[in-house]
Each structure stands twice: as C-alpha cells, then as structure tokens.
Amino acid sequence: MDDKCRHCGSEGSTKEVGNVEIERFSQEDSQHGSFDFTKFVQVDKCGVCGGLTIRQILWGDDFGEVMSDRLLYPTSRDNSSLPEKVRMRREAADRVRRFDPGLYAVAIRRMLETVFNDQGAEGRDLFHKANDLVRKKKLPPNIAIAVSHLRDIGKYGAHDEEIEVAKDDVPLIENLADAVLEFVYRSPAAISALEKSIVDRRGQLSSPSHLAPTVSTDTETA
C-alpha cells in the first residue's frame, strides 16, 4: 500500500494507527469454488505532519493480499490536466500546508503566478494579471476578485506583519486556488474528454462547443 502522506507529501511517513472491520463475505467462482474476503477501514497517521489518512481496504483471505485499496480521506483531485510546472508548484504548497499557513499562502501565490504566466497573462502583479485574463475571457470576474483577496493574504505571509495568516485561512486559500485550477485546466480537460467520447461513438456533437456562453469582462481594475 502507498505510505505517502496525502497531506504533506512525505514519502514513507505514514503508519497504521487503527482499523475497523466492516464485513466478511464470500464470492463464488464457477471454476475455482468459493473465496473469502474481509473489508475494513484503516487509519494511518503521518509521523511528519500528524495528518490522518483513511482507506477502505478489501483483503483477500484466500489470496493473502490486498485486492483493492480506496482512499476515503483526504479526498484528492485529478491533477493530470495541470502543466508540470503548475503541478510542482501545487505540490510544493501542499508540503507546507499543515506546518506554516503564511508559507502556504506565499506558495499558492507563486502557483497562481505560474498559472497566469502559462495562460499568457500580462500585468505588473497577480491581480492585474488576473484582470488581463478576464479581459481575454480566460477567467471569470469573480475569480479575479478572489485572487485579489489571495494577494492580500499572501502579503501577510511574505512580510513581518502584525496580522498573520491564520490556520483557519488555509482551507479558504486552498478552495480559491482550486477554483482557479478547476476553471483553467480541469473543467476544459473534462469537457474535451467528454466531447471526444461522444465523437468516438457518434461521429459528431449535437451542439458545437463554440456556442458555450461567454464570460463577462466587467470587473474593477486596481
């Protein structure tokens, strides 16, 4: 089983701290007879950051091995559509997520800079680059506003401010960053995959993708 921490990314750092058996059952096979299985939930704890990972495991009693291993917590997103540099920036941010909220905010700002540069954004700072992408219809205005808030929070993390980035800010920063990644990379990739699947089976789409609604460009610039 994978012993990489899903919170901080440390390799070989997790250790089982408990498990609960859910059920035992048998499955018949017409050629080989009956096989017994045990399904249980296992909790692992990271020795580096203390984060908990919860899995649902199916053990083959007659085979003496794990038949399936499904991650229940923390839930993970599909980052396969992210460019390598963006993915590396996100992973770097995740490594400090539980240790230092200020560093996490700075790391997420750095990731967003990489995203916007990848999209050809122009501007003197993160907010102006976001607004440039709004004008180019590559980003919705509400996300540009959220990026402005991320910029403000990131300033606290990068400087010796009296107002510090709080632990409670971390999930908010993470959600806003994910909103950008979802809009720029994950959703377009999912739509493309769906369209390809339809074309492969039917030969054509029922409605052209260029008829998708456009993004408004009405947003305040700083």
mmCIF file of C-alpha atoms in Angstrom:
data_model
loop_
_atom_site.group_PDB
_atom_site.id
_atom_site.type_symbol
_atom_site.label_atom_id
_atom_site.label_comp_id
_atom_site.label_asym_id
_atom_site.label_seq_id
_atom_site.Cartn_x
_atom_site.Cartn_y
_atom_site.Cartn_z
ATOM 1 C CA MET A 1 0.000 0.000 0.000
ATOM 2 C CA ASP A 2 1.053 3.585 -0.633
ATOM 3 C CA ASP A 3 2.671 5.051 2.508
ATOM 4 C CA LYS A 4 2.942 8.591 1.150
ATOM 5 C CA CYS A 5 1.221 11.224 3.278
ATOM 6 C CA ARG A 6 -1.702 12.809 1.399
ATOM 7 C CA HIS A 7 -1.392 15.973 3.481
ATOM 8 C CA CYS A 8 2.289 16.960 3.367
ATOM 9 C CA GLY A 9 3.523 14.634 0.623
ATOM 10 C CA SER A 10 6.228 12.997 2.781
ATOM 11 C CA GLU A 11 7.283 9.591 1.433
ATOM 12 C CA GLY A 12 7.232 6.588 3.758
ATOM 13 C CA SER A 13 5.964 8.658 6.677
ATOM 14 C CA THR A 14 2.575 7.070 7.432
ATOM 15 C CA LYS A 15 1.941 4.314 9.942
ATOM 16 C CA GLU A 16 -1.241 2.398 10.719
ATOM 17 C CA VAL A 17 -2.822 3.506 13.992
ATOM 18 C CA GLY A 18 -6.092 1.579 13.822
ATOM 19 C CA ASN A 19 -8.597 -0.341 11.734
ATOM 20 C CA VAL A 20 -12.226 -1.385 11.895
ATOM 21 C CA GLU A 21 -13.647 -4.460 10.197
ATOM 22 C CA ILE A 22 -16.747 -3.654 8.145
ATOM 23 C CA GLU A 23 -17.802 -7.044 6.789
ATOM 24 C CA ARG A 24 -16.752 -10.531 5.800
ATOM 25 C CA PHE A 25 -18.213 -12.168 2.745
ATOM 26 C CA SER A 26 -17.683 -14.996 0.273
ATOM 27 C CA GLN A 27 -17.748 -14.889 -3.505
ATOM 28 C CA GLU A 28 -18.476 -17.930 -5.632
ATOM 29 C CA ASP A 29 -16.479 -18.815 -8.716
ATOM 30 C CA SER A 30 -17.883 -21.496 -11.033
ATOM 31 C CA GLN A 31 -14.427 -22.891 -11.796
ATOM 32 C CA HIS A 32 -12.492 -22.442 -8.547
ATOM 33 C CA GLY A 33 -15.118 -22.546 -5.805
ATOM 34 C CA SER A 34 -15.669 -20.022 -3.008
ATOM 35 C CA PHE A 35 -13.301 -17.280 -1.880
ATOM 36 C CA ASP A 36 -13.462 -15.320 1.376
ATOM 37 C CA PHE A 37 -12.900 -11.584 1.664
ATOM 38 C CA THR A 38 -12.685 -9.057 4.505
ATOM 39 C CA LYS A 39 -13.483 -5.383 4.066
ATOM 40 C CA PHE A 40 -12.157 -2.926 6.645
ATOM 41 C CA VAL A 41 -11.338 0.741 7.171
ATOM 42 C CA GLN A 42 -7.749 1.595 8.102
ATOM 43 C CA VAL A 43 -6.474 4.822 9.660
ATOM 44 C CA ASP A 44 -2.850 5.871 9.055
ATOM 45 C CA LYS A 45 -1.047 8.749 10.741
ATOM 46 C CA CYS A 46 1.848 10.731 9.294
ATOM 47 C CA GLY A 47 4.911 10.897 11.528
ATOM 48 C CA VAL A 48 5.926 14.209 9.964
ATOM 49 C CA CYS A 49 2.806 16.387 9.954
ATOM 50 C CA GLY A 50 0.405 14.300 12.064
ATOM 51 C CA GLY A 51 -2.226 14.192 9.307
ATOM 52 C CA LEU A 52 -4.635 11.254 9.193
ATOM 53 C CA THR A 53 -5.352 9.173 6.092
ATOM 54 C CA ILE A 54 -8.393 6.887 5.956
ATOM 55 C CA ARG A 55 -8.672 3.994 3.496
ATOM 56 C CA GLN A 56 -11.186 1.285 2.714
ATOM 57 C CA ILE A 57 -9.323 -1.946 2.077
ATOM 58 C CA LEU A 58 -10.543 -5.226 0.654
ATOM 59 C CA TRP A 59 -8.406 -8.134 1.831
ATOM 60 C CA GLY A 60 -8.462 -11.477 0.031
ATOM 61 C CA ASP A 61 -8.355 -14.034 2.841
ATOM 62 C CA ASP A 62 -7.588 -16.920 0.494
ATOM 63 C CA PHE A 63 -5.094 -14.913 -1.534
ATOM 64 C CA GLY A 64 -3.246 -13.315 1.376
ATOM 65 C CA GLU A 65 -3.091 -9.897 -0.256
ATOM 66 C CA VAL A 66 -4.897 -6.586 -0.716
ATOM 67 C CA MET A 67 -7.439 -6.810 -3.541
ATOM 68 C CA SER A 68 -8.387 -3.121 -3.536
ATOM 69 C CA ASP A 69 -7.340 -0.008 -1.654
ATOM 70 C CA ARG A 70 -9.645 3.040 -1.878
ATOM 71 C CA LEU A 71 -8.760 6.427 -0.402
ATOM 72 C CA LEU A 72 -11.615 7.872 1.681
ATOM 73 C CA TYR A 73 -9.891 10.829 3.323
ATOM 74 C CA PRO A 74 -8.470 13.234 2.397
ATOM 75 C CA THR A 75 -10.183 13.327 -0.957
ATOM 76 C CA SER A 76 -7.829 14.014 -3.837
ATOM 77 C CA ARG A 77 -8.378 15.870 -7.101
ATOM 78 C CA ASP A 78 -7.287 14.786 -10.542
ATOM 79 C CA ASN A 79 -4.317 16.991 -11.409
ATOM 80 C CA SER A 80 -3.363 15.151 -14.601
ATOM 81 C CA SER A 81 -4.511 18.104 -16.729
ATOM 82 C CA LEU A 82 -2.208 20.565 -14.928
ATOM 83 C CA PRO A 83 1.052 21.554 -16.650
ATOM 84 C CA GLU A 84 4.065 20.028 -14.925
ATOM 85 C CA LYS A 85 5.336 23.333 -13.514
ATOM 86 C CA VAL A 86 1.915 24.221 -12.102
ATOM 87 C CA ARG A 87 1.600 20.761 -10.564
ATOM 88 C CA MET A 88 5.046 21.101 -8.988
ATOM 89 C CA ARG A 89 4.094 24.496 -7.516
ATOM 90 C CA ARG A 90 0.902 23.000 -6.064
ATOM 91 C CA GLU A 91 2.755 20.052 -4.554
ATOM 92 C CA ALA A 92 5.316 22.433 -3.030
ATOM 93 C CA ALA A 93 2.480 24.390 -1.425
ATOM 94 C CA ASP A 94 0.875 21.213 -0.093
ATOM 95 C CA ARG A 95 4.125 20.236 1.628
ATOM 96 C CA VAL A 96 3.969 23.299 3.904
ATOM 97 C CA ARG A 97 0.184 23.442 4.214
ATOM 98 C CA ARG A 98 -0.014 21.937 7.706
ATOM 99 C CA PHE A 99 3.205 23.472 9.030
ATOM 100 C CA ASP A 100 3.050 27.169 8.192
ATOM 101 C CA PRO A 101 -0.098 28.975 6.930
ATOM 102 C CA GLY A 102 1.982 32.006 5.935
ATOM 103 C CA LEU A 103 4.347 29.989 3.762
ATOM 104 C CA TYR A 104 1.340 28.168 2.286
ATOM 105 C CA ALA A 105 -0.232 31.478 1.251
ATOM 106 C CA VAL A 106 3.030 32.574 -0.386
ATOM 107 C CA ALA A 107 3.396 29.211 -2.154
ATOM 108 C CA ILE A 108 -0.163 29.412 -3.525
ATOM 109 C CA ARG A 109 0.507 32.934 -4.813
ATOM 110 C CA ARG A 110 3.567 31.554 -6.572
ATOM 111 C CA MET A 111 1.480 28.766 -8.094
ATOM 112 C CA LEU A 112 -1.091 31.287 -9.359
ATOM 113 C CA GLU A 113 1.687 33.376 -10.908
ATOM 114 C CA THR A 114 2.773 30.248 -12.786
ATOM 115 C CA VAL A 115 -0.805 29.549 -13.903
ATOM 116 C CA PHE A 116 -1.319 33.081 -15.189
ATOM 117 C CA ASN A 117 2.051 33.130 -16.959
ATOM 118 C CA ASP A 118 1.145 29.817 -18.580
ATOM 119 C CA GLN A 119 -2.040 31.444 -19.853
ATOM 120 C CA GLY A 120 -0.135 34.407 -21.317
ATOM 121 C CA ALA A 121 -1.286 36.970 -18.768
ATOM 122 C CA GLU A 122 0.169 40.474 -18.756
ATOM 123 C CA GLY A 123 0.372 42.853 -15.809
ATOM 124 C CA ARG A 124 2.625 44.135 -13.060
ATOM 125 C CA ASP A 125 1.260 41.894 -10.315
ATOM 126 C CA LEU A 126 -1.047 38.973 -9.622
ATOM 127 C CA PHE A 127 -4.269 40.990 -9.576
ATOM 128 C CA HIS A 128 -3.550 42.828 -12.836
ATOM 129 C CA LYS A 129 -2.613 39.547 -14.497
ATOM 130 C CA ALA A 130 -5.928 38.100 -13.338
ATOM 131 C CA ASN A 131 -7.801 41.053 -14.794
ATOM 132 C CA ASP A 132 -5.898 40.647 -18.059
ATOM 133 C CA LEU A 133 -7.145 37.058 -18.269
ATOM 134 C CA VAL A 134 -10.683 38.284 -17.548
ATOM 135 C CA ARG A 135 -10.424 40.683 -20.480
ATOM 136 C CA LYS A 136 -9.199 37.806 -22.633
ATOM 137 C CA LYS A 137 -12.169 35.699 -21.414
ATOM 138 C CA LYS A 138 -9.867 33.123 -19.877
ATOM 139 C CA LEU A 139 -11.017 33.802 -16.321
ATOM 140 C CA PRO A 140 -14.373 34.882 -14.803
ATOM 141 C CA PRO A 141 -14.517 38.199 -12.879
ATOM 142 C CA ASN A 142 -15.454 36.626 -9.547
ATOM 143 C CA ILE A 143 -12.261 34.555 -9.568
ATOM 144 C CA ALA A 144 -10.223 37.698 -10.284
ATOM 145 C CA ILE A 145 -11.757 39.255 -7.159
ATOM 146 C CA ALA A 146 -10.878 36.132 -5.173
ATOM 147 C CA VAL A 147 -7.305 36.362 -6.459
ATOM 148 C CA SER A 148 -7.183 39.917 -5.086
ATOM 149 C CA HIS A 149 -8.043 38.531 -1.656
ATOM 150 C CA LEU A 150 -5.389 35.835 -2.053
ATOM 151 C CA ARG A 151 -2.896 38.549 -2.914
ATOM 152 C CA ASP A 152 -3.724 40.409 0.302
ATOM 153 C CA ILE A 153 -3.452 37.251 2.425
ATOM 154 C CA GLY A 154 -0.202 36.331 0.709
ATOM 155 C CA LYS A 155 1.306 39.681 1.673
ATOM 156 C CA TYR A 156 0.795 38.799 5.330
ATOM 157 C CA GLY A 157 2.665 35.544 4.815
ATOM 158 C CA ALA A 158 5.569 37.139 2.963
ATOM 159 C CA HIS A 159 6.269 40.004 5.385
ATOM 160 C CA ASP A 160 6.641 40.564 9.103
ATOM 161 C CA GLU A 161 3.102 41.855 9.532
ATOM 162 C CA GLU A 162 1.160 42.254 12.761
ATOM 163 C CA ILE A 163 -1.704 40.460 11.000
ATOM 164 C CA GLU A 164 -0.603 36.898 10.326
ATOM 165 C CA VAL A 165 -2.124 34.223 8.113
ATOM 166 C CA ALA A 166 -4.281 32.107 10.426
ATOM 167 C CA LYS A 167 -4.710 28.351 10.367
ATOM 168 C CA ASP A 168 -8.399 28.901 9.578
ATOM 169 C CA ASP A 169 -7.361 30.787 6.414
ATOM 170 C CA VAL A 170 -5.734 27.680 4.919
ATOM 171 C CA PRO A 171 -8.888 25.884 3.655
ATOM 172 C CA LEU A 172 -10.185 29.192 2.241
ATOM 173 C CA ILE A 173 -6.925 29.745 0.349
ATOM 174 C CA GLU A 174 -6.997 26.150 -0.867
ATOM 175 C CA ASN A 175 -10.585 26.421 -2.128
ATOM 176 C CA LEU A 176 -9.890 29.643 -4.015
ATOM 177 C CA ALA A 177 -6.747 28.198 -5.587
ATOM 178 C CA ASP A 178 -8.678 25.088 -6.624
ATOM 179 C CA ALA A 179 -11.360 27.279 -8.198
ATOM 180 C CA VAL A 180 -8.706 28.758 -10.497
ATOM 181 C CA LEU A 181 -7.284 25.339 -11.389
ATOM 182 C CA GLU A 182 -10.777 23.981 -11.989
ATOM 183 C CA PHE A 183 -11.719 26.774 -14.380
ATOM 184 C CA VAL A 184 -8.420 26.995 -16.263
ATOM 185 C CA TYR A 185 -7.400 23.336 -16.504
ATOM 186 C CA ARG A 186 -9.638 20.652 -15.009
ATOM 187 C CA SER A 187 -13.017 21.650 -16.443
ATOM 188 C CA PRO A 188 -11.759 22.212 -20.021
ATOM 189 C CA ALA A 189 -9.964 18.849 -19.856
ATOM 190 C CA ALA A 190 -13.130 17.113 -18.638
ATOM 191 C CA ILE A 191 -15.213 18.750 -21.384
ATOM 192 C CA SER A 192 -12.675 17.761 -24.043
ATOM 193 C CA ALA A 193 -12.678 14.171 -22.791
ATOM 194 C CA LEU A 194 -16.481 14.075 -22.891
ATOM 195 C CA GLU A 195 -16.614 15.536 -26.394
ATOM 196 C CA LYS A 196 -14.017 13.036 -27.608
ATOM 197 C CA SER A 197 -16.043 10.189 -26.141
ATOM 198 C CA ILE A 198 -19.187 11.396 -27.922
ATOM 199 C CA VAL A 199 -17.387 11.865 -31.236
ATOM 200 C CA ASP A 200 -15.774 8.438 -30.985
ATOM 201 C CA ARG A 201 -19.188 6.807 -30.553
ATOM 202 C CA ARG A 202 -21.434 9.005 -32.684
ATOM 203 C CA GLY A 203 -19.110 10.792 -35.065
ATOM 204 C CA GLN A 204 -20.378 14.272 -34.174
ATOM 205 C CA LEU A 205 -21.522 16.518 -31.333
ATOM 206 C CA SER A 206 -25.149 17.567 -31.017
ATOM 207 C CA SER A 207 -24.157 21.189 -30.293
ATOM 208 C CA PRO A 208 -20.898 22.929 -31.287
ATOM 209 C CA SER A 209 -18.590 23.809 -28.394
ATOM 210 C CA HIS A 210 -18.189 27.370 -29.717
ATOM 211 C CA LEU A 211 -21.773 28.100 -28.643
ATOM 212 C CA ALA A 212 -20.781 27.938 -24.986
ATOM 213 C CA PRO A 213 -21.680 31.124 -23.029
ATOM 214 C CA THR A 214 -19.027 33.827 -23.000
ATOM 215 C CA VAL A 215 -17.512 35.317 -19.854
ATOM 216 C CA SER A 216 -18.370 38.883 -18.927
ATOM 217 C CA THR A 217 -15.423 41.261 -18.803
ATOM 218 C CA ASP A 218 -16.983 43.760 -16.379
ATOM 219 C CA THR A 219 -14.572 43.849 -13.461
ATOM 220 C CA GLU A 220 -12.861 46.515 -11.405
ATOM 221 C CA THR A 221 -9.174 47.033 -12.006
ATOM 222 C CA ALA A 222 -6.718 48.261 -9.427
#
